[in-house]
Coordinates of C-alpha atoms and ligand atoms in Angstrom, one line a residue:
M1 CA 21.0 151.2 34.3
A2 CA 18.0 149.3 35.7
E3 CA 19.9 146.0 35.4
L4 CA 22.8 147.5 37.3
Y5 CA 20.6 148.6 40.1
D6 CA 18.9 145.1 40.2
L7 CA 22.3 143.5 40.2
Q8 CA 23.0 145.1 43.6
W9 CA 20.0 143.1 45.0
Q10 CA 21.2 139.9 43.4
H11 CA 24.5 140.3 45.2
A12 CA 23.0 141.9 48.3
T13 CA 25.6 140.6 50.8
D14 CA 28.4 142.2 48.8
C15 CA 26.6 145.3 47.4
L16 CA 24.3 146.5 50.2
F17 CA 24.8 147.5 53.8
E18 CA 22.6 148.6 56.6
S19 CA 21.9 152.4 56.4
P20 CA 23.1 154.1 59.5
A21 CA 20.0 156.4 59.3
S22 CA 17.1 154.2 58.3
G23 CA 18.4 150.7 58.9
H24 CA 17.4 149.8 55.3
P25 CA 19.7 148.0 52.9
V26 CA 21.5 150.7 50.8
A27 CA 24.3 150.7 48.3
R28 CA 27.7 149.9 49.9
S29 CA 29.4 152.4 47.6
F30 CA 27.8 155.1 49.9
Q31 CA 29.5 153.7 53.0
L32 CA 32.1 155.6 55.0
P33 CA 34.5 152.8 55.9
K34 CA 36.0 152.8 59.3
T35 CA 37.9 149.5 59.0
L36 CA 40.0 147.7 56.4
A37 CA 37.3 145.1 56.1
E38 CA 34.7 147.7 55.3
L39 CA 37.0 149.3 52.7
T40 CA 37.7 146.0 50.9
G41 CA 34.0 145.2 51.1
I42 CA 33.3 148.4 49.1
G43 CA 35.9 147.3 46.6
R44 CA 34.1 143.9 46.3
A45 CA 30.8 145.6 45.8
M46 CA 32.2 147.8 43.0
E47 CA 33.6 144.7 41.2
H48 CA 30.1 143.5 40.5
W49 CA 29.2 146.5 38.3
A50 CA 32.7 146.7 36.8
R51 CA 32.6 143.1 35.7
Y52 CA 29.0 143.3 34.5
T53 CA 29.9 146.2 32.2
H54 CA 33.3 144.7 31.3
G55 CA 34.7 148.0 32.6
M56 CA 33.1 149.8 29.6
M57 CA 31.0 152.1 31.7
G58 CA 33.4 154.3 33.7
R59 CA 30.5 156.1 35.2
V60 CA 28.5 153.4 36.8
P61 CA 27.0 155.4 39.7
D62 CA 29.5 154.1 42.3
Y63 CA 32.2 156.4 40.8
L64 CA 30.5 159.5 42.1
N65 CA 28.9 157.7 45.1
R66 CA 32.5 157.4 46.4
A67 CA 33.1 161.1 45.7
M68 CA 29.9 162.2 47.5
S69 CA 30.7 159.9 50.4
A70 CA 34.1 161.6 50.8
Y71 CA 32.5 165.1 50.7
A72 CA 30.2 164.0 53.5
A73 CA 33.1 162.6 55.5
G74 CA 35.1 165.7 54.9
A75 CA 32.1 167.9 56.0
P76 CA 34.3 169.7 58.7
F77 CA 36.5 170.9 55.9
L78 CA 33.5 172.5 54.1
A79 CA 32.0 173.7 57.3
A80 CA 35.1 175.6 58.2
A81 CA 34.0 178.1 55.4
D82 CA 30.3 178.0 56.3
V83 CA 28.6 175.6 58.7
R84 CA 25.7 175.2 56.3
F85 CA 28.1 173.7 53.6
G86 CA 29.2 170.9 55.9
A87 CA 25.7 170.1 56.9
N88 CA 24.6 170.2 53.3
A89 CA 27.2 167.6 52.3
V90 CA 26.0 165.2 55.1
R91 CA 22.4 165.7 54.2
L92 CA 22.8 165.4 50.4
H93 CA 24.9 162.2 50.9
E94 CA 22.1 160.8 53.0
E95 CA 19.4 161.7 50.5
L96 CA 21.3 160.2 47.6
R97 CA 22.1 157.1 49.6
E98 CA 18.6 156.4 50.9
A99 CA 17.0 156.8 47.5
D100 CA 20.0 155.3 45.7
L101 CA 20.1 158.2 43.3
C102 CA 22.5 158.5 40.4
L103 CA 24.9 161.4 39.9
T104 CA 26.7 162.9 37.0
H105 CA 29.4 165.6 37.5
S106 CA 31.1 168.4 35.7
L107 CA 34.4 170.0 36.5
I108 CA 36.1 171.8 33.7
P109 CA 35.3 175.0 31.8
P110 CA 34.6 174.8 28.0
Q111 CA 37.5 174.3 25.6
A112 CA 37.5 177.8 24.1
N113 CA 40.9 179.4 24.9
R114 CA 43.2 177.2 27.0
S115 CA 46.0 179.7 27.1
V116 CA 44.1 181.8 29.7
G117 CA 41.8 181.0 32.7
P118 CA 38.0 181.3 32.9
A119 CA 38.1 185.0 33.8
Q120 CA 40.1 185.9 30.7
Q121 CA 37.9 184.3 28.1
A122 CA 36.3 186.4 25.3
D123 CA 33.0 186.2 27.3
E124 CA 33.1 186.3 31.1
F125 CA 30.1 184.0 31.2
L126 CA 31.5 181.4 28.9
A127 CA 32.7 179.3 31.8
A128 CA 30.0 178.8 34.4
R129 CA 30.1 181.8 36.7
I130 CA 28.2 183.2 39.7
K131 CA 25.9 185.9 38.3
A132 CA 24.0 187.0 41.4
E133 CA 23.3 186.0 44.9
N134 CA 20.5 186.6 47.4
D135 CA 19.1 185.1 50.7
S136 CA 17.8 182.0 49.0
G137 CA 20.9 181.1 47.0
F138 CA 22.9 182.1 43.9
V139 CA 22.4 182.1 40.2
V140 CA 24.9 180.5 37.7
R141 CA 25.2 181.4 34.1
G142 CA 27.7 179.8 31.6
C143 CA 28.9 176.4 30.6
R144 CA 30.9 173.4 31.9
M145 CA 32.7 171.2 29.4
L146 CA 31.5 167.8 30.1
A147 CA 29.2 165.5 32.1
T148 CA 29.3 161.8 31.3
L149 CA 26.1 159.8 32.1
P150 CA 23.7 162.7 31.7
I151 CA 20.8 160.4 32.4
S152 CA 21.2 160.9 36.1
D153 CA 19.1 162.2 38.9
A154 CA 21.4 164.9 40.0
I155 CA 24.5 166.8 39.0
M156 CA 27.6 167.6 41.1
V157 CA 29.2 170.7 39.9
L158 CA 32.5 170.7 41.6
P159 CA 35.5 173.0 41.2
S160 CA 38.1 172.3 38.7
T161 CA 41.6 172.5 40.2
L162 CA 42.8 175.1 37.7
L163 CA 41.6 178.3 39.5
K164 CA 44.0 181.0 40.6
A165 CA 43.7 182.7 44.0
T166 CA 42.8 186.0 42.5
P167 CA 39.6 188.0 42.9
D168 CA 39.0 187.5 39.1
D169 CA 38.7 183.7 39.6
A170 CA 36.4 183.8 42.7
P171 CA 33.1 183.9 40.8
Y172 CA 34.1 180.6 39.1
A173 CA 34.8 178.9 42.4
F174 CA 31.8 176.9 43.7
G175 CA 30.6 173.4 44.4
F176 CA 27.0 172.2 44.6
V177 CA 24.6 169.3 43.9
I178 CA 21.3 170.0 42.2
P179 CA 18.6 167.9 40.5
T180 CA 19.4 167.4 36.8
D181 CA 15.9 168.7 35.9
T182 CA 16.5 172.0 37.7
P183 CA 15.0 174.8 35.5
G184 CA 17.6 176.4 33.2
L185 CA 20.0 173.4 33.2
K186 CA 20.6 172.1 29.7
L187 CA 22.6 169.1 28.6
I188 CA 23.8 169.1 25.0
C189 CA 24.5 165.5 24.2
R190 CA 26.9 164.2 21.5
E191 CA 25.7 161.9 18.8
S192 CA 24.7 158.5 20.3
L193 CA 27.0 155.6 19.8
D194 CA 24.1 153.2 20.2
Y195 CA 22.8 153.0 16.7
G196 CA 19.6 151.2 17.7
R197 CA 20.6 148.0 16.0
S198 CA 20.8 144.6 17.5
R199 CA 23.0 143.5 20.4
F200 CA 24.6 141.1 17.9
D201 CA 25.7 143.8 15.6
H202 CA 26.9 146.2 18.3
P203 CA 27.6 144.1 21.4
L204 CA 29.1 146.8 23.5
S205 CA 27.7 150.1 22.2
S206 CA 24.1 148.7 22.3
R207 CA 24.6 148.0 26.0
F208 CA 27.2 150.4 27.5
E209 CA 26.7 153.7 25.8
E210 CA 26.9 156.1 28.8
M211 CA 26.8 159.4 26.7
D212 CA 28.7 162.6 27.3
A213 CA 27.1 166.1 27.4
V214 CA 28.1 169.7 27.6
V215 CA 26.3 171.4 30.5
V216 CA 24.7 174.8 30.0
F217 CA 23.6 176.9 33.0
D218 CA 21.0 179.3 31.8
D219 CA 20.5 181.4 35.0
V220 CA 20.2 178.3 37.1
R221 CA 19.2 179.0 40.7
V222 CA 21.2 177.1 43.3
P223 CA 19.6 177.1 46.8
W224 CA 22.0 177.5 49.7
D225 CA 20.9 174.1 50.9
N226 CA 22.6 172.5 47.9
V227 CA 25.9 174.4 48.2
L228 CA 29.2 172.8 49.3
L229 CA 31.7 175.5 48.3
Y230 CA 31.4 179.2 47.5
R231 CA 33.8 181.8 46.2
D232 CA 36.7 180.2 48.1
V233 CA 39.3 179.5 45.5
E234 CA 41.8 177.9 47.8
R235 CA 39.2 175.6 49.4
C236 CA 37.9 174.7 46.0
N237 CA 41.3 173.8 44.7
A238 CA 42.0 171.6 47.8
A239 CA 38.5 170.0 48.2
H240 CA 39.0 166.9 46.1
A241 CA 42.2 166.0 47.9
R242 CA 41.3 167.0 51.5
T243 CA 37.9 165.3 51.5
G244 CA 39.4 162.1 50.0
A245 CA 37.1 162.3 46.9
V246 CA 39.9 161.8 44.5
V247 CA 41.1 158.7 46.3
G248 CA 37.6 157.2 46.5
M249 CA 37.1 157.8 42.8
A250 CA 40.5 156.4 42.0
H251 CA 39.7 153.3 44.0
Q252 CA 36.6 152.7 41.8
V253 CA 38.7 153.5 38.7
V254 CA 41.4 150.8 39.4
I255 CA 38.6 148.3 39.9
K256 CA 37.1 149.3 36.6
N257 CA 40.5 149.0 35.0
I258 CA 40.9 145.4 36.3
A259 CA 37.6 144.4 34.8
K260 CA 38.5 146.0 31.5
C261 CA 41.9 144.2 31.4
E262 CA 40.2 140.9 32.1
F263 CA 37.8 141.5 29.3
V264 CA 40.4 142.5 26.7
L265 CA 42.7 139.7 27.7
G266 CA 39.9 137.1 27.4
L267 CA 38.8 138.6 24.1
A268 CA 42.3 138.6 22.7
A269 CA 43.0 135.0 23.9
L270 CA 39.8 133.6 22.4
L271 CA 40.3 135.5 19.1
V272 CA 43.8 134.1 18.7
D273 CA 42.6 130.6 19.6
T274 CA 39.7 130.8 17.2
I275 CA 41.9 131.5 14.2
G276 CA 44.7 129.2 15.3
A277 CA 47.3 131.9 15.8
E278 CA 48.3 131.0 19.4
R279 CA 51.6 129.4 18.5
F280 CA 53.2 132.5 16.9
Q281 CA 55.8 134.0 19.3
H282 CA 54.7 137.7 18.8
V283 CA 51.2 136.6 19.6
Q284 CA 52.2 135.1 22.8
E285 CA 54.3 138.2 23.6
K286 CA 51.2 140.3 23.1
L287 CA 49.0 138.1 25.3
A288 CA 51.7 138.3 27.9
E289 CA 51.7 142.1 27.7
L290 CA 48.0 142.1 28.4
W291 CA 48.4 139.8 31.3
V292 CA 51.1 141.9 32.8
T293 CA 48.9 145.0 32.5
L294 CA 46.1 143.1 34.3
E295 CA 48.4 142.0 37.1
T296 CA 49.9 145.5 37.4
M297 CA 46.4 146.9 38.0
R298 CA 45.5 144.1 40.4
A299 CA 48.8 144.7 42.4
L300 CA 48.2 148.5 42.6
K301 CA 44.6 148.0 43.8
R302 CA 45.8 145.5 46.4
A303 CA 48.6 147.8 47.6
A304 CA 46.1 150.7 47.9
E305 CA 43.8 148.6 50.0
A306 CA 46.6 146.9 52.0
D307 CA 48.2 150.3 52.9
A308 CA 45.0 152.0 53.7
A309 CA 44.9 154.2 56.8
L310 CA 42.4 156.2 58.8
D311 CA 42.3 159.8 57.4
E312 CA 41.8 163.0 59.3
W313 CA 38.0 162.4 59.2
G314 CA 38.2 158.9 60.7
V315 CA 37.6 157.2 57.4
M316 CA 39.6 154.3 56.1
R317 CA 41.2 155.8 53.0
P318 CA 43.1 153.7 50.4
A319 CA 46.7 154.6 50.0
W320 CA 47.1 157.3 47.3
N321 CA 50.4 156.4 45.8
P322 CA 49.4 153.1 44.2
L323 CA 46.2 154.7 42.9
D324 CA 48.1 157.7 41.6
A325 CA 50.4 155.3 39.8
A326 CA 47.4 153.4 38.3
R327 CA 45.7 156.6 37.1
N328 CA 48.9 157.8 35.4
L329 CA 49.7 154.4 33.9
F330 CA 46.3 153.3 32.5
P331 CA 45.9 156.2 30.0
K332 CA 49.0 154.9 28.3
L333 CA 48.3 151.2 28.7
Y334 CA 44.7 151.2 27.5
P335 CA 45.4 152.6 24.0
R336 CA 48.2 149.9 23.8
M337 CA 45.7 147.2 24.8
I338 CA 43.4 148.3 21.9
E339 CA 46.4 148.4 19.5
I340 CA 47.1 144.8 20.4
L341 CA 43.5 143.8 19.7
Q342 CA 43.9 145.4 16.3
Q343 CA 47.2 143.7 15.6
L344 CA 45.8 140.3 16.6
G345 CA 42.4 140.7 14.8
A346 CA 43.7 142.3 11.7
S347 CA 41.3 142.3 8.8
G348 CA 39.0 139.9 10.7
L349 CA 37.9 142.9 12.6
V350 CA 36.3 144.6 9.5
A351 CA 35.2 141.5 7.6
M352 CA 32.1 140.8 9.6
P353 CA 28.5 140.5 8.3
T354 CA 25.5 141.7 10.3
A355 CA 22.8 139.7 12.0
Q356 CA 20.5 140.3 9.0
D357 CA 23.1 138.8 6.7
L358 CA 23.1 135.6 8.6
Q359 CA 19.5 135.0 7.5
G360 CA 19.8 136.6 4.1
P361 CA 20.4 135.2 0.7
L362 CA 24.2 134.9 1.3
A363 CA 23.8 132.9 4.5
D364 CA 25.3 129.7 2.9
D365 CA 28.3 131.6 1.7
I366 CA 28.8 133.2 5.1
R367 CA 28.5 129.8 6.8
R368 CA 31.2 128.4 4.6
Y369 CA 33.7 131.3 4.2
Y370 CA 33.6 132.7 7.7
Q371 CA 34.5 129.4 9.5
A372 CA 37.6 129.5 11.6
A373 CA 40.1 126.9 12.9
R374 CA 38.2 126.4 16.1
A375 CA 34.7 127.9 15.6
D376 CA 32.0 127.6 12.9
A377 CA 31.1 130.8 11.1
F378 CA 28.1 131.6 13.3
E379 CA 30.2 131.5 16.4
R380 CA 33.2 133.3 15.0
I381 CA 31.2 136.2 13.7
P382 CA 29.8 137.4 17.1
L383 CA 33.3 137.0 18.6
F384 CA 34.8 139.3 15.9
R385 CA 31.9 141.7 16.1
L386 CA 32.7 142.0 19.9
A387 CA 36.4 142.6 19.1
W388 CA 35.4 145.2 16.5
D389 CA 33.2 147.1 19.0
A390 CA 36.1 147.0 21.5
A391 CA 38.9 147.9 19.0
I392 CA 37.7 150.0 16.0
S393 CA 34.1 151.1 16.2
A394 CA 33.1 154.7 17.3
F395 CA 32.3 153.2 20.7
A396 CA 35.9 151.8 20.9
G397 CA 37.4 155.2 19.9
R398 CA 35.4 157.0 22.6
Q399 CA 36.6 154.4 25.1
V400 CA 40.2 155.1 24.2
L401 CA 39.6 158.9 24.5
Y402 CA 37.9 158.4 27.8
E403 CA 40.8 156.4 29.2
R404 CA 43.3 159.0 28.0
F405 CA 41.5 162.0 29.6
F406 CA 38.6 161.4 31.9
F407 CA 40.6 161.7 35.1
G408 CA 42.4 164.9 33.8
D409 CA 45.0 165.8 31.2
P410 CA 47.7 163.2 31.5
V411 CA 50.4 165.8 31.0
R412 CA 49.2 167.9 33.9
M413 CA 48.6 164.9 36.0
A414 CA 52.2 163.8 35.5
G415 CA 53.3 167.4 36.4
S416 CA 51.4 167.3 39.7
L417 CA 52.7 163.9 40.4
V418 CA 56.3 165.1 40.1
A419 CA 55.5 168.2 42.2
A420 CA 53.8 166.0 44.9
H421 CA 56.8 163.6 45.1
D422 CA 59.5 166.3 44.7
A423 CA 61.2 165.6 48.0
E424 CA 61.1 161.8 47.5
I425 CA 62.5 162.1 43.9
R426 CA 65.2 164.5 45.1
G427 CA 66.1 162.0 47.8
Y428 CA 66.9 159.4 45.1
A429 CA 68.8 162.1 43.1
D430 CA 70.9 162.8 46.2
R431 CA 71.9 159.2 46.4
I432 CA 73.0 159.2 42.8
R433 CA 74.9 162.5 43.4
D434 CA 76.8 160.9 46.3
L435 CA 77.6 157.9 44.1
V436 CA 78.8 160.2 41.3
R437 CA 81.0 162.2 43.8
D438 CA 82.5 159.0 45.1
L439 CA 83.4 157.9 41.6
R440 CA 84.9 161.4 40.9
D441 CA 86.9 161.4 44.2
E442 CA 88.1 157.9 43.5
A443 CA 89.3 158.9 40.1
L444 CA 91.1 162.0 41.4
T445 CA 92.7 160.3 44.3
P446 CA 96.4 159.7 43.4
E447 CA 97.2 156.0 43.4
K448 CA 99.4 154.9 46.3
Ligands
FAD501 C1 35.1 160.7 27.1 C2 35.3 161.7 28.2 C3 34.4 161.8 29.3 C4 34.6 162.8 30.2 N1 33.7 162.9 31.3 C5 33.8 164.0 32.1 C6 32.8 164.2 33.1 O1 31.9 163.4 33.3 N2 33.0 165.3 33.9 C7 34.0 166.1 33.8 O2 34.0 167.1 34.6 N3 34.9 166.0 32.9 C8 34.9 164.9 32.0 N4 35.8 164.8 31.1 C9 36.8 165.8 30.9 C10 38.2 165.6 31.4 O3 38.3 166.0 32.7 C11 39.1 166.4 30.4 O4 39.1 165.8 29.2 C12 40.5 166.6 31.0 O5 40.5 167.3 32.2 C13 41.3 167.4 29.9 O6 40.7 168.6 29.7 P1 40.2 169.0 28.2 O7 39.6 167.8 27.6 O8 39.5 170.2 28.3 O9 41.6 169.2 27.4 P2 42.3 170.6 27.2 O10 42.7 171.1 28.6 O11 41.6 171.5 26.3 O12 43.7 170.1 26.5 C14 43.8 170.0 25.1 C15 45.3 169.8 24.8 O13 46.0 170.9 25.2 C16 47.0 170.6 26.2 N5 46.9 171.6 27.3 C17 45.9 172.4 27.6 N6 46.2 173.2 28.7 C18 47.4 172.9 29.0 C19 48.3 173.3 30.1 N7 47.9 174.2 30.9 N8 49.5 172.7 30.2 C20 49.9 171.8 29.3 N9 49.1 171.3 28.3 C21 47.9 171.8 28.2 C22 46.6 169.2 26.8 O14 47.7 168.5 27.2 C23 45.9 168.6 25.5 O15 46.9 168.0 24.7 C24 35.7 163.7 30.1 C25 36.6 163.6 29.1 C26 36.4 162.6 28.1 C27 37.3 162.6 26.9

């Protein structure tokens, strides 16, 4: 994380901009772009972190910096419920930006009983819920399912979009940002995927383990100064879309996808070249598939930026449709990319000694039997260890799961996509209906 923050200063022209409050250089991912040039500048800034991590850290801080910036821009939407909430969004955004703080976030209730909502669970405080309120704020008790990158300065607790506009669901409807060390806030981390071994042995997991945690609110006090949304189900359900937070995050995501595609394509190409498999037709077909995936992500990012327009808050917002297409496509494409790495690497992915072995009693055997067509053993081994960590290790498995789910359940995302484009899709169906009726009429018209 420290390296990531330092990187911003090594690429200051791209990654920093002059703070509108202090005049100091601050992270560009906090900017509210007014022009297309500013928007594409934010995209360029985000590329630095994405490339540095090979797209393997979905939660580099710019992901939520974009969300918080959108909430600040959409402050009037929050203020319509309570003027304090709009002012809080602006102030919190400024505080995070000036200190370049890092956020995690948590949206969904725990996975106990998915057939009913948070209010119908066995325990009404299973899902994080408002327990009490007074003049200074409110108290939250319960749990939220997940927060990736728990080593962060603050946590955004935002509404999930699953709430129903009933009085039962109102106590589960809130949005706030509080320091991660707020008393009563607990983070239950999963087992670490960084096994504390060398970078050679675990090239990705030793560097890019971002960790996931379940969030427990043990009577956490949330001051009114930190609140963005409160008990307003409809506003909670609409907030991500109206403020532009979802678009800002999706912009970061497509940039991360591009870096990940470049990494996997490069890895696959070098692997194939190393073992002399490049002339087989199915190998070329698989490299072509990876390339097409990369170009698809690039095109969608470019379309989103090219078709950007000023939103209702005067912010230059990337076009949503290409980003929505990207976020619905990538959960299917990434598992396939990893499958291709497995198909190309085959047993080479598991037949790899560790750094210790290279200096152990079997070093001579290793030097001899691990050689490849275009690399000696000691060059081939780190390449295949990298491919192993991308394709079959626990880190690799978590990456695939991340890509499948982190932006939401792909099934329900597809459902909301169809609902959002209902009129457009029906327009195409009408064209086909006209065509079918023409064919029918033609067939039924008696020949002259
Ligand atoms: C690695 C990783 C990191 C994540 N990081 C974060 C984070 O930092 N912050 C955060 O807030 N969230 C995070 N998430 C959570 C992510 O938002 C959820 O995974 C996603 O919304 C799906 O919810 P779920 O995992 O609870 O699955 P569930 O909703 O429990 O779904 C389980 C299965 O049941 C099906 N299902 C459940 N309900 C329905 C329904 N109503 N209709 C149709 N099918 C249904 C699903 O399709 C799926 O097959 C992360 C997830 C992963 C895997």
